[in-house]
Tab-separated table of N, CA and C in Angstrom:
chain	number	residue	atom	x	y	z
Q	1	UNK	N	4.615	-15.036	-27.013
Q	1	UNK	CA	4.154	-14.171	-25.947
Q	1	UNK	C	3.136	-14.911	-25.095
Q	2	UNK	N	3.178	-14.736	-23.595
Q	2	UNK	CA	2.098	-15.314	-22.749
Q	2	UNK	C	1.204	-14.469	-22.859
Q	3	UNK	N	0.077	-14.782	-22.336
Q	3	UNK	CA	-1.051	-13.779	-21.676
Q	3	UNK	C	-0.989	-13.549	-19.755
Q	4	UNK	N	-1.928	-13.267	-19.405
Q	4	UNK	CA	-2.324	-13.454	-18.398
Q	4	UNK	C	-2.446	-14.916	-17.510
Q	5	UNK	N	-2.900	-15.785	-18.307
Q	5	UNK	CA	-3.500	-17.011	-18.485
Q	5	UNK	C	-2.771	-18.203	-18.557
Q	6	UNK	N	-1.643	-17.517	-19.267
Q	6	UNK	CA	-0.388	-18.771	-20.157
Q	6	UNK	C	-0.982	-18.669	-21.443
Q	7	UNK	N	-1.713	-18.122	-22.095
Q	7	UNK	CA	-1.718	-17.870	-23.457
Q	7	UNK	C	-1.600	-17.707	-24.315
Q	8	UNK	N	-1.472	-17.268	-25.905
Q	8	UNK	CA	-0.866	-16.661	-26.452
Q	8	UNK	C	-1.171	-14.819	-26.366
Q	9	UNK	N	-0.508	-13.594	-26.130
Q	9	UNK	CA	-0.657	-12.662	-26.063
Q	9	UNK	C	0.374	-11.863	-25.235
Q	10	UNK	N	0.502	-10.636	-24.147
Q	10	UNK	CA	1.389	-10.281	-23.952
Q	10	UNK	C	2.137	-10.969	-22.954
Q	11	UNK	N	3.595	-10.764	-23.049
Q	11	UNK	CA	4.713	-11.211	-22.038
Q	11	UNK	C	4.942	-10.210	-21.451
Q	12	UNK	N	5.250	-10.181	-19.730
Q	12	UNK	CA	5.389	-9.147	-19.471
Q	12	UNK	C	7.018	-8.636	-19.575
Q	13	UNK	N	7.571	-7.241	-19.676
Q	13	UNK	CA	8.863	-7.252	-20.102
Q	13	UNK	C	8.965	-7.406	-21.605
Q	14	UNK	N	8.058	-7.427	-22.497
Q	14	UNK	CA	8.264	-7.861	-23.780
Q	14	UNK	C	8.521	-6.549	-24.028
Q	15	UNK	N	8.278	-5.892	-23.695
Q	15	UNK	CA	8.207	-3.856	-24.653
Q	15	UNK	C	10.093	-3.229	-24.499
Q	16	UNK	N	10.160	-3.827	-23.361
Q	16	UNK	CA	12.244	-3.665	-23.588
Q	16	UNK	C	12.377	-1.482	-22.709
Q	17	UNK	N	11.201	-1.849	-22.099
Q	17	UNK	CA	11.673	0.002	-21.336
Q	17	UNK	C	11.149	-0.468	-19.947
Q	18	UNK	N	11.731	-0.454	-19.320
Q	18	UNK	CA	11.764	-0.769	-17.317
Q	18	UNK	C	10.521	0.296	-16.615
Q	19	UNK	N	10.447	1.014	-17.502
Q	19	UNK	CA	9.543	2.708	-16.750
Q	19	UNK	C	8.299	2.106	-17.424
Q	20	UNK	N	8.261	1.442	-17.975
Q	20	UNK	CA	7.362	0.882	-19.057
Q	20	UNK	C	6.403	-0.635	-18.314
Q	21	UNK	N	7.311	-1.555	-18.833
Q	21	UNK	CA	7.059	-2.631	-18.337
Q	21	UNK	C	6.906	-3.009	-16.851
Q	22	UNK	N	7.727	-2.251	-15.681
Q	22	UNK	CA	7.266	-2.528	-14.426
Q	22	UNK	C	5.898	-2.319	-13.917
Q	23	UNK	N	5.697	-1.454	-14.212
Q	23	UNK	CA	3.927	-0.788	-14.023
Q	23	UNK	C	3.290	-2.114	-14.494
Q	24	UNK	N	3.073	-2.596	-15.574
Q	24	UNK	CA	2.458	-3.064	-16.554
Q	24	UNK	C	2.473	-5.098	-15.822
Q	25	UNK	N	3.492	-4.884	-15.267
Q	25	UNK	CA	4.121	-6.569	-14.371
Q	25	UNK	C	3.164	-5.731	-12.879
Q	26	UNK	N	3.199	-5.038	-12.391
Q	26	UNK	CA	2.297	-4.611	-11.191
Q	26	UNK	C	0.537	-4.692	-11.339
Q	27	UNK	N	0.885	-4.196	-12.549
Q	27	UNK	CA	-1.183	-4.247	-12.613
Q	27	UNK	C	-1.154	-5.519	-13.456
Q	28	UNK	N	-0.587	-6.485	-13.563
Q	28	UNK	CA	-0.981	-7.802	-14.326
Q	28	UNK	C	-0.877	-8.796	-13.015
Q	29	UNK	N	-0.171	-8.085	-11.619
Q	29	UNK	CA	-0.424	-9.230	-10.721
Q	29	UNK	C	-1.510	-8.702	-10.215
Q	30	UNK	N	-2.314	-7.109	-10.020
Q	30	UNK	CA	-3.099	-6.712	-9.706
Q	30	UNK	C	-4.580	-7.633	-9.940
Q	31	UNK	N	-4.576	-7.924	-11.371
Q	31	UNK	CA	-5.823	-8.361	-11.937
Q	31	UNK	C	-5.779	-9.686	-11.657
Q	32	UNK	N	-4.643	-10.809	-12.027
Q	32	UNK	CA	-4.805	-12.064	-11.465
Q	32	UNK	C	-5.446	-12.227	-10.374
Q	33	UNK	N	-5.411	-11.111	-9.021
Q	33	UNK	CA	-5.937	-11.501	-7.820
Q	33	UNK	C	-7.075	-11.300	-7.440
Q	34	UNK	N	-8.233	-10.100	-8.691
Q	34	UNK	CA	-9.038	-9.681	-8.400
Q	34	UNK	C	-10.219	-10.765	-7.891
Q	35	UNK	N	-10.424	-11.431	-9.380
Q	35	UNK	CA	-11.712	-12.032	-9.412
Q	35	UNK	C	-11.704	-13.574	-8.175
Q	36	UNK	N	-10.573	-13.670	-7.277
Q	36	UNK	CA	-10.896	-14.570	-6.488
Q	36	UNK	C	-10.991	-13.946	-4.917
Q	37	UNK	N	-11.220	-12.477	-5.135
Q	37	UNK	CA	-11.663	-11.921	-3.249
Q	37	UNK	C	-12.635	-12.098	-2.912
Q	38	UNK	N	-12.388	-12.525	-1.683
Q	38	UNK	CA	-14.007	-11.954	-1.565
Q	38	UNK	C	-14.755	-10.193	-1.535
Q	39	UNK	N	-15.831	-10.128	-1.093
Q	39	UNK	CA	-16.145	-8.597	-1.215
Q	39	UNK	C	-15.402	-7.795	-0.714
Q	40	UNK	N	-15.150	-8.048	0.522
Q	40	UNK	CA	-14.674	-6.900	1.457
Q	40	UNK	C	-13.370	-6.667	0.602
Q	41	UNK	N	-12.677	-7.980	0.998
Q	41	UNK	CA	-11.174	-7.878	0.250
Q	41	UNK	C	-11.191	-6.958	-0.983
Q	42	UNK	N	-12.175	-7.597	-2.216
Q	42	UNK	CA	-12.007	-6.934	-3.335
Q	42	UNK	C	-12.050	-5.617	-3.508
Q	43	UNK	N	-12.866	-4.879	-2.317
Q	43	UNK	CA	-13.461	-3.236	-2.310
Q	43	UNK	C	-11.808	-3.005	-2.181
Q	44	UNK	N	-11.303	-3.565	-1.439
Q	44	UNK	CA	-9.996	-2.565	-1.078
Q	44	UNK	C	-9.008	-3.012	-2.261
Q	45	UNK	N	-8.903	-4.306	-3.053
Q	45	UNK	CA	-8.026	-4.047	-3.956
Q	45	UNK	C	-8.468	-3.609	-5.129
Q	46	UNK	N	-9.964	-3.281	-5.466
Q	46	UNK	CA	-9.915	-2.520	-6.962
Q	46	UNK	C	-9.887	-1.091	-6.537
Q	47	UNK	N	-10.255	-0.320	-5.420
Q	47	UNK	CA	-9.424	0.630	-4.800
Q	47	UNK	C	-8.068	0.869	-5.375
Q	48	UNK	N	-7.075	-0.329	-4.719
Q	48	UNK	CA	-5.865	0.325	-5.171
Q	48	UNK	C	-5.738	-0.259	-5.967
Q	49	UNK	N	-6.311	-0.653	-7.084
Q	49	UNK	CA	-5.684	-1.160	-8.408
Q	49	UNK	C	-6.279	0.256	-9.430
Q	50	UNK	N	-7.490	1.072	-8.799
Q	50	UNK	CA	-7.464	2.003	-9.485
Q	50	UNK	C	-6.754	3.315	-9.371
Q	51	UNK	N	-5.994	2.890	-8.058
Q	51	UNK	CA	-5.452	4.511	-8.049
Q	51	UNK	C	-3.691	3.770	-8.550
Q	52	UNK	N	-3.235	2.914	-8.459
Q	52	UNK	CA	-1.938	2.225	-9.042
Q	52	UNK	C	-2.811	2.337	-10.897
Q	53	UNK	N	-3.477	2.628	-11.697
Q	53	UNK	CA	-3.495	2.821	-12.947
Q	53	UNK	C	-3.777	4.385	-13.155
Q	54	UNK	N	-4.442	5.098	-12.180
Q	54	UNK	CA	-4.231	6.830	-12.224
Q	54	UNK	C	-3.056	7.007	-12.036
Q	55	UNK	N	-2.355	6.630	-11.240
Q	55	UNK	CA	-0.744	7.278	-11.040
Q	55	UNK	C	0.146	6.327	-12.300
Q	56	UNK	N	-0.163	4.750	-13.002
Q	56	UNK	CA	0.981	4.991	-13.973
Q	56	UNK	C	0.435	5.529	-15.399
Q	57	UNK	N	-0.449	5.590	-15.020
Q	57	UNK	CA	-1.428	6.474	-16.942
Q	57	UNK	C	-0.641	7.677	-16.828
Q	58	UNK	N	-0.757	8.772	-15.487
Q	58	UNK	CA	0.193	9.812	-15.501
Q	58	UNK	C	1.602	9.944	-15.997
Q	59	UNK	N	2.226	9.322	-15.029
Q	59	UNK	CA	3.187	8.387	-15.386
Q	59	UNK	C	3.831	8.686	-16.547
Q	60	UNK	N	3.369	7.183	-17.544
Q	60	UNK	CA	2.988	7.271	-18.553
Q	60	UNK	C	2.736	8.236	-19.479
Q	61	UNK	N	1.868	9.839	-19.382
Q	61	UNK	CA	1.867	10.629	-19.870
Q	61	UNK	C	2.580	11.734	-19.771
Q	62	UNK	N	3.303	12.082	-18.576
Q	62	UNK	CA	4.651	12.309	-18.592
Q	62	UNK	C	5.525	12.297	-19.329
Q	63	UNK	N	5.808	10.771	-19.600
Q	63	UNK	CA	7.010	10.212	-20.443
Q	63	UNK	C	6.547	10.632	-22.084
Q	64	UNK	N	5.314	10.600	-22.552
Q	64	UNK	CA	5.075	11.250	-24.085
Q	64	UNK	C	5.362	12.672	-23.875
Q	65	UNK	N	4.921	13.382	-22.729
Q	65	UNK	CA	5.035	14.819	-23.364
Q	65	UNK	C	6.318	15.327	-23.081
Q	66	UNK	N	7.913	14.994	-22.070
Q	66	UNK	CA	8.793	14.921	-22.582
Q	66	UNK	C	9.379	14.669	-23.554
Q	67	UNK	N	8.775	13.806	-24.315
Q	67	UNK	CA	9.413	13.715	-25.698
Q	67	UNK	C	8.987	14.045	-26.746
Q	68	UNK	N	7.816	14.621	-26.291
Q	68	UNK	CA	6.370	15.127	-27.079
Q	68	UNK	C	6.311	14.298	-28.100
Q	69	UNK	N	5.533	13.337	-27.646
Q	69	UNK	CA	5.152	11.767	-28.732
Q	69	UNK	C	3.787	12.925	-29.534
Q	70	UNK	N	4.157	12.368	-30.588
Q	70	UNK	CA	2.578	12.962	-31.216
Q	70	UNK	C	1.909	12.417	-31.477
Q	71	UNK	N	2.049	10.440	-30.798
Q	71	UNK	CA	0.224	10.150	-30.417
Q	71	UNK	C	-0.674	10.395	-29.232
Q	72	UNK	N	0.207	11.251	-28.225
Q	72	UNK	CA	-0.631	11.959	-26.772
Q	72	UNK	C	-1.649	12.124	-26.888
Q	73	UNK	N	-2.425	12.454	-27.472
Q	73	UNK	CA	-4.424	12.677	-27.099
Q	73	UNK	C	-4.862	11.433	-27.661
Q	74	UNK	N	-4.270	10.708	-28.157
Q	74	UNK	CA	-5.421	9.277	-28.542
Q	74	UNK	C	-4.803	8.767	-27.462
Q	75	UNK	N	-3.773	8.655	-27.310
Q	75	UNK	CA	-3.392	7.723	-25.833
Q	75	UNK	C	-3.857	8.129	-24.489
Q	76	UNK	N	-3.897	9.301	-24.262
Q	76	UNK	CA	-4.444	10.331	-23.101
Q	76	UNK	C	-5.840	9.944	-22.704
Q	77	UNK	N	-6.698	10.278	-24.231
Q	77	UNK	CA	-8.239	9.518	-24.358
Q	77	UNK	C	-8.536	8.399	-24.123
Q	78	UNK	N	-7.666	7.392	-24.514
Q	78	UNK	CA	-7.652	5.870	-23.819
Q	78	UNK	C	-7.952	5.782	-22.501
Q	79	UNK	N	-6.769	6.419	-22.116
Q	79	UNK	CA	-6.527	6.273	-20.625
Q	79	UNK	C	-7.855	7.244	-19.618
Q	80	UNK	N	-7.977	7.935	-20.278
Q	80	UNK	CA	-9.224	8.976	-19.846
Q	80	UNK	C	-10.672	7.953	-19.532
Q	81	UNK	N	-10.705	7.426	-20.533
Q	81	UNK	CA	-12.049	6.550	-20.453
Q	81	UNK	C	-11.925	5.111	-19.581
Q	82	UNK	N	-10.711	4.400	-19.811
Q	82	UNK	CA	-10.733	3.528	-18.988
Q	82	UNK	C	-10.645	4.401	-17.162
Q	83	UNK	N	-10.414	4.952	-17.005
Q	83	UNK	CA	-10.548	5.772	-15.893
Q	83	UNK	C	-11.658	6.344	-15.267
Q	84	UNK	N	-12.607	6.842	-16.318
Q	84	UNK	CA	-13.902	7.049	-16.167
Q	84	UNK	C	-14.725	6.203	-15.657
Q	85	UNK	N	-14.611	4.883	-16.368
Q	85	UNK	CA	-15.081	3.746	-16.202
Q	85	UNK	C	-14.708	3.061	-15.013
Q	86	UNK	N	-13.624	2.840	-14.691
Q	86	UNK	CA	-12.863	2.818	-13.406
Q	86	UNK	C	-13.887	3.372	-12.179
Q	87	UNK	N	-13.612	4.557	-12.333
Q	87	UNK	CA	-14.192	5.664	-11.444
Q	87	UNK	C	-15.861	5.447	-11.565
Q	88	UNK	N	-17.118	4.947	-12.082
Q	88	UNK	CA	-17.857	4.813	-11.973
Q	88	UNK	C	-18.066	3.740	-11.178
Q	89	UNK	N	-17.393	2.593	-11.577
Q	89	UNK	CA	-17.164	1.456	-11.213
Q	89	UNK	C	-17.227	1.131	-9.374
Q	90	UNK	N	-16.348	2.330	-9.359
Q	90	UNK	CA	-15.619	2.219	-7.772
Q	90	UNK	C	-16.739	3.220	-6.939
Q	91	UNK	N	-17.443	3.872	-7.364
Q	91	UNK	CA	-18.644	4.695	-6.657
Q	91	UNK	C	-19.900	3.561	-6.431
Q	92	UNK	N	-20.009	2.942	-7.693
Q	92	UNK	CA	-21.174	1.978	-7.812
Q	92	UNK	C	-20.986	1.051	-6.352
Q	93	UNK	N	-19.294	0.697	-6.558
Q	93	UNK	CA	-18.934	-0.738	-5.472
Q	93	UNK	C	-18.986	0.367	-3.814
Q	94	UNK	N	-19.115	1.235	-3.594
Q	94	UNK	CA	-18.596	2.233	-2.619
Q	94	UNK	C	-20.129	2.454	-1.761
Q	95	UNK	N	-20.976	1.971	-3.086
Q	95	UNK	CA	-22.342	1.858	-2.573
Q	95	UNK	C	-23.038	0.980	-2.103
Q	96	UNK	N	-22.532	-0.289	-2.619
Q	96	UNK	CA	-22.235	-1.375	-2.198
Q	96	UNK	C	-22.985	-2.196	-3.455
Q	97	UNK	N	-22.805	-1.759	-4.770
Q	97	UNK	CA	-22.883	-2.386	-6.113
Q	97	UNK	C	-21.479	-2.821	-6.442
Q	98	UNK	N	-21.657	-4.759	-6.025
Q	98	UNK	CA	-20.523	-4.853	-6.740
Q	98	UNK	C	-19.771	-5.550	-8.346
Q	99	UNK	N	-21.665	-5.042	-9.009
Q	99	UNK	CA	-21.393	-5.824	-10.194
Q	99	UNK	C	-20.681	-5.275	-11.141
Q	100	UNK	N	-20.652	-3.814	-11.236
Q	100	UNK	CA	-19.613	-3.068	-12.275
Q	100	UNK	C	-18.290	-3.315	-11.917
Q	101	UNK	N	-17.986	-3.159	-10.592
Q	101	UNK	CA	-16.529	-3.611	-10.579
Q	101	UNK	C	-16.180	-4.958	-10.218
Q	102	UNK	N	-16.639	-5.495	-10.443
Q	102	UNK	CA	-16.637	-6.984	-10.480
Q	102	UNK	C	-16.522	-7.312	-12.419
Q	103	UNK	N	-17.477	-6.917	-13.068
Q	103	UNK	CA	-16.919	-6.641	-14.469
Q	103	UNK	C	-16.239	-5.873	-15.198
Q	104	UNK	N	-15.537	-4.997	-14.482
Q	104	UNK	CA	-14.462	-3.877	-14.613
Q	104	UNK	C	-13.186	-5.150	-14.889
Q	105	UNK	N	-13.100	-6.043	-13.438
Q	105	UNK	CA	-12.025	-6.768	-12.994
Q	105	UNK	C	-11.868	-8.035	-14.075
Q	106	UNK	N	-13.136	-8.288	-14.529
Q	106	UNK	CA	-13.164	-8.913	-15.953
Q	106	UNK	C	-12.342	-9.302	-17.319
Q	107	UNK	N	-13.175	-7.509	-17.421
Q	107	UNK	CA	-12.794	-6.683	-17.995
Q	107	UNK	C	-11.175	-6.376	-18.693
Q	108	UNK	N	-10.658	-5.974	-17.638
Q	108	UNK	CA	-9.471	-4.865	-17.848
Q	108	UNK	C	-8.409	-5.788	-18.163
Q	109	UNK	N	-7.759	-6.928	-17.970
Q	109	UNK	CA	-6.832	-7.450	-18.690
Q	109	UNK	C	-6.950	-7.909	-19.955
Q	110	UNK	N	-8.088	-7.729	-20.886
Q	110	UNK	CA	-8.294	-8.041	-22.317
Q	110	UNK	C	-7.853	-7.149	-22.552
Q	111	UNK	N	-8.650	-5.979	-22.085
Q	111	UNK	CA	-8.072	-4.206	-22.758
Q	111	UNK	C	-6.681	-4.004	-22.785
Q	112	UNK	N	-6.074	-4.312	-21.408
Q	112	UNK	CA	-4.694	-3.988	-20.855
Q	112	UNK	C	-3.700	-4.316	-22.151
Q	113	UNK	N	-4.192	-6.032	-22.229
Q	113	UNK	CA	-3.097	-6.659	-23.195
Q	113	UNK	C	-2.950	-6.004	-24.431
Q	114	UNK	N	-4.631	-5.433	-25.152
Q	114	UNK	CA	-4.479	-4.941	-26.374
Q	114	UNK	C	-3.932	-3.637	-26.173
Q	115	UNK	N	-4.269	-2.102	-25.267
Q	115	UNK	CA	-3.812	-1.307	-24.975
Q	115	UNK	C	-1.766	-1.432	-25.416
Q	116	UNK	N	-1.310	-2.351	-24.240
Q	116	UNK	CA	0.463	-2.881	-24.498
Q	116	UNK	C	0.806	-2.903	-25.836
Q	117	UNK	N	-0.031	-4.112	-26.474
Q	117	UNK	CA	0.207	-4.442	-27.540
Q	117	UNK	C	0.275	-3.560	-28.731
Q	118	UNK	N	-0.664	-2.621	-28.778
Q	118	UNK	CA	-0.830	-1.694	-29.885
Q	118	UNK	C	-0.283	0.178	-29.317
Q	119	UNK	N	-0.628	0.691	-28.411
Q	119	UNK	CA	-0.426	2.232	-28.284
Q	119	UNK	C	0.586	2.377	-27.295
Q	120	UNK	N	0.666	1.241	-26.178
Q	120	UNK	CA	2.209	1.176	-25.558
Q	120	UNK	C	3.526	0.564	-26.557
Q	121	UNK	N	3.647	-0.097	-26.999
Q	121	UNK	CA	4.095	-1.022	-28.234
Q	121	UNK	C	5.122	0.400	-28.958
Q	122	UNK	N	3.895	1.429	-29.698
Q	122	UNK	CA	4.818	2.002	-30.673
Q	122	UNK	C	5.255	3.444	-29.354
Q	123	UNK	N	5.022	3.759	-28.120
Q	123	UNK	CA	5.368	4.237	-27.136
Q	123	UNK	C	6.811	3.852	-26.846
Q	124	UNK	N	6.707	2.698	-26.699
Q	124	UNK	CA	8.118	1.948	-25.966
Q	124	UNK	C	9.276	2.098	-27.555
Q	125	UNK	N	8.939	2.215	-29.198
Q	125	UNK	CA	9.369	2.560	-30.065
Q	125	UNK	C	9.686	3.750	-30.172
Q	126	UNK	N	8.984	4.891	-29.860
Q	126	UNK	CA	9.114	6.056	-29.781
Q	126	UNK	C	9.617	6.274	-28.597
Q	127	UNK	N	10.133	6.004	-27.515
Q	127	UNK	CA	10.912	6.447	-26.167
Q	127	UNK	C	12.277	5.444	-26.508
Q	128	UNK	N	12.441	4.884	-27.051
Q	128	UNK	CA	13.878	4.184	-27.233
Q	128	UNK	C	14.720	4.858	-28.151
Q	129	UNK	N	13.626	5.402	-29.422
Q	129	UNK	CA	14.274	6.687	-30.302
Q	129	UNK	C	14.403	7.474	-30.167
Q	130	UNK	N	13.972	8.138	-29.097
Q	130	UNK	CA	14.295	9.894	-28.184
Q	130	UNK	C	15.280	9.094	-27.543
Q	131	UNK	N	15.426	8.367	-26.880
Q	131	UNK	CA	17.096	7.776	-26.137
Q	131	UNK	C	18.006	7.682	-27.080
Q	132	UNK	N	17.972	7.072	-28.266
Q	132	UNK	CA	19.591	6.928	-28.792
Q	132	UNK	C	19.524	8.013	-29.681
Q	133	UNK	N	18.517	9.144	-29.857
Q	133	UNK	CA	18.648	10.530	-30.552
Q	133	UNK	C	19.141	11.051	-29.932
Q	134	UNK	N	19.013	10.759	-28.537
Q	134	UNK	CA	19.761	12.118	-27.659
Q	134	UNK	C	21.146	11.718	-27.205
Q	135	UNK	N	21.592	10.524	-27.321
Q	135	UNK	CA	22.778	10.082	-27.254
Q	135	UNK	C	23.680	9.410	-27.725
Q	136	UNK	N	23.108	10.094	-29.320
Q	136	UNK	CA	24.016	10.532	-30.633
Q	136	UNK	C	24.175	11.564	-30.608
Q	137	UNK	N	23.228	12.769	-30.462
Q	137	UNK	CA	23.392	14.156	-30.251
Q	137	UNK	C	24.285	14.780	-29.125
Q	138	UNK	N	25.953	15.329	-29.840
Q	138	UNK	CA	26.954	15.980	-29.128
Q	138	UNK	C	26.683	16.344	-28.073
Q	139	UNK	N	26.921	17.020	-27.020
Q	139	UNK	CA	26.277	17.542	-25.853
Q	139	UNK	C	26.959	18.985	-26.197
């Protein structure tokens, strides 16, 4: 598996669900570009790098409670707090503090990778088994 970096850690496309992994290839080119804007630039892309992770966390939570995954509130809570944090982040920079989101941008691809790796991981396990349950199941 690559990282971000060329590392060892996640590949993107490694999880094997398209609803899954595209998001996940969008906010991994998101973060590569952060930490080399300048200010102005950066205000406007951690902007939309935070509202492109509110709309696929939704997303995302969508797809558990169709299938009603029953790890939804630890995953929900994840996503809740990195959001919070997010959202402080982007008031601080709005003020024209741009050291929280400047370490937000840090930040968020360590989390991201482990996030994939561990609570998307058995997600993308649990949405592949509601697919071939439901299409084994007669109609």
């Amino acid at each position: 598996m690559t990282s971000l970096d060329g590392t060892l850690g996640y590949q993107p496309g490694s999880l094997g669900i398209a609803a899954l992994d595209e998001p996940h290839r969008t906010l991994l080119r998101q973060f590569a570009i952060l930490p080399a804007l300048d200010d102005e630039r950066f205000q406007h892309a951690f902007g939309a790098l935070c509202d492109t992770i509110g709309r696929d966390f939704r997303e995302e939570e969508d797809m558990m409670e169709a299938i009603d995954f029953p790890g939804l509130a630890a995953h929900r809570e994840q996503h809740a707090r990195v959001l919070a944090g997010l959202h402080h982040s982007q008031a601080a920079l709005l003020h024209g503090d741009y050291g929280p989101a400047r370490r937000a941008a840090v930040l968020l691809p360590d989390w991201f990778e482990l996030h994939i790796s561990t609570m998307d991981a058995v997600l993308a396990m649990a949405l592949a088994w509601h697919e071939a349950r439901t299409a084994a199941t007669p109609a």
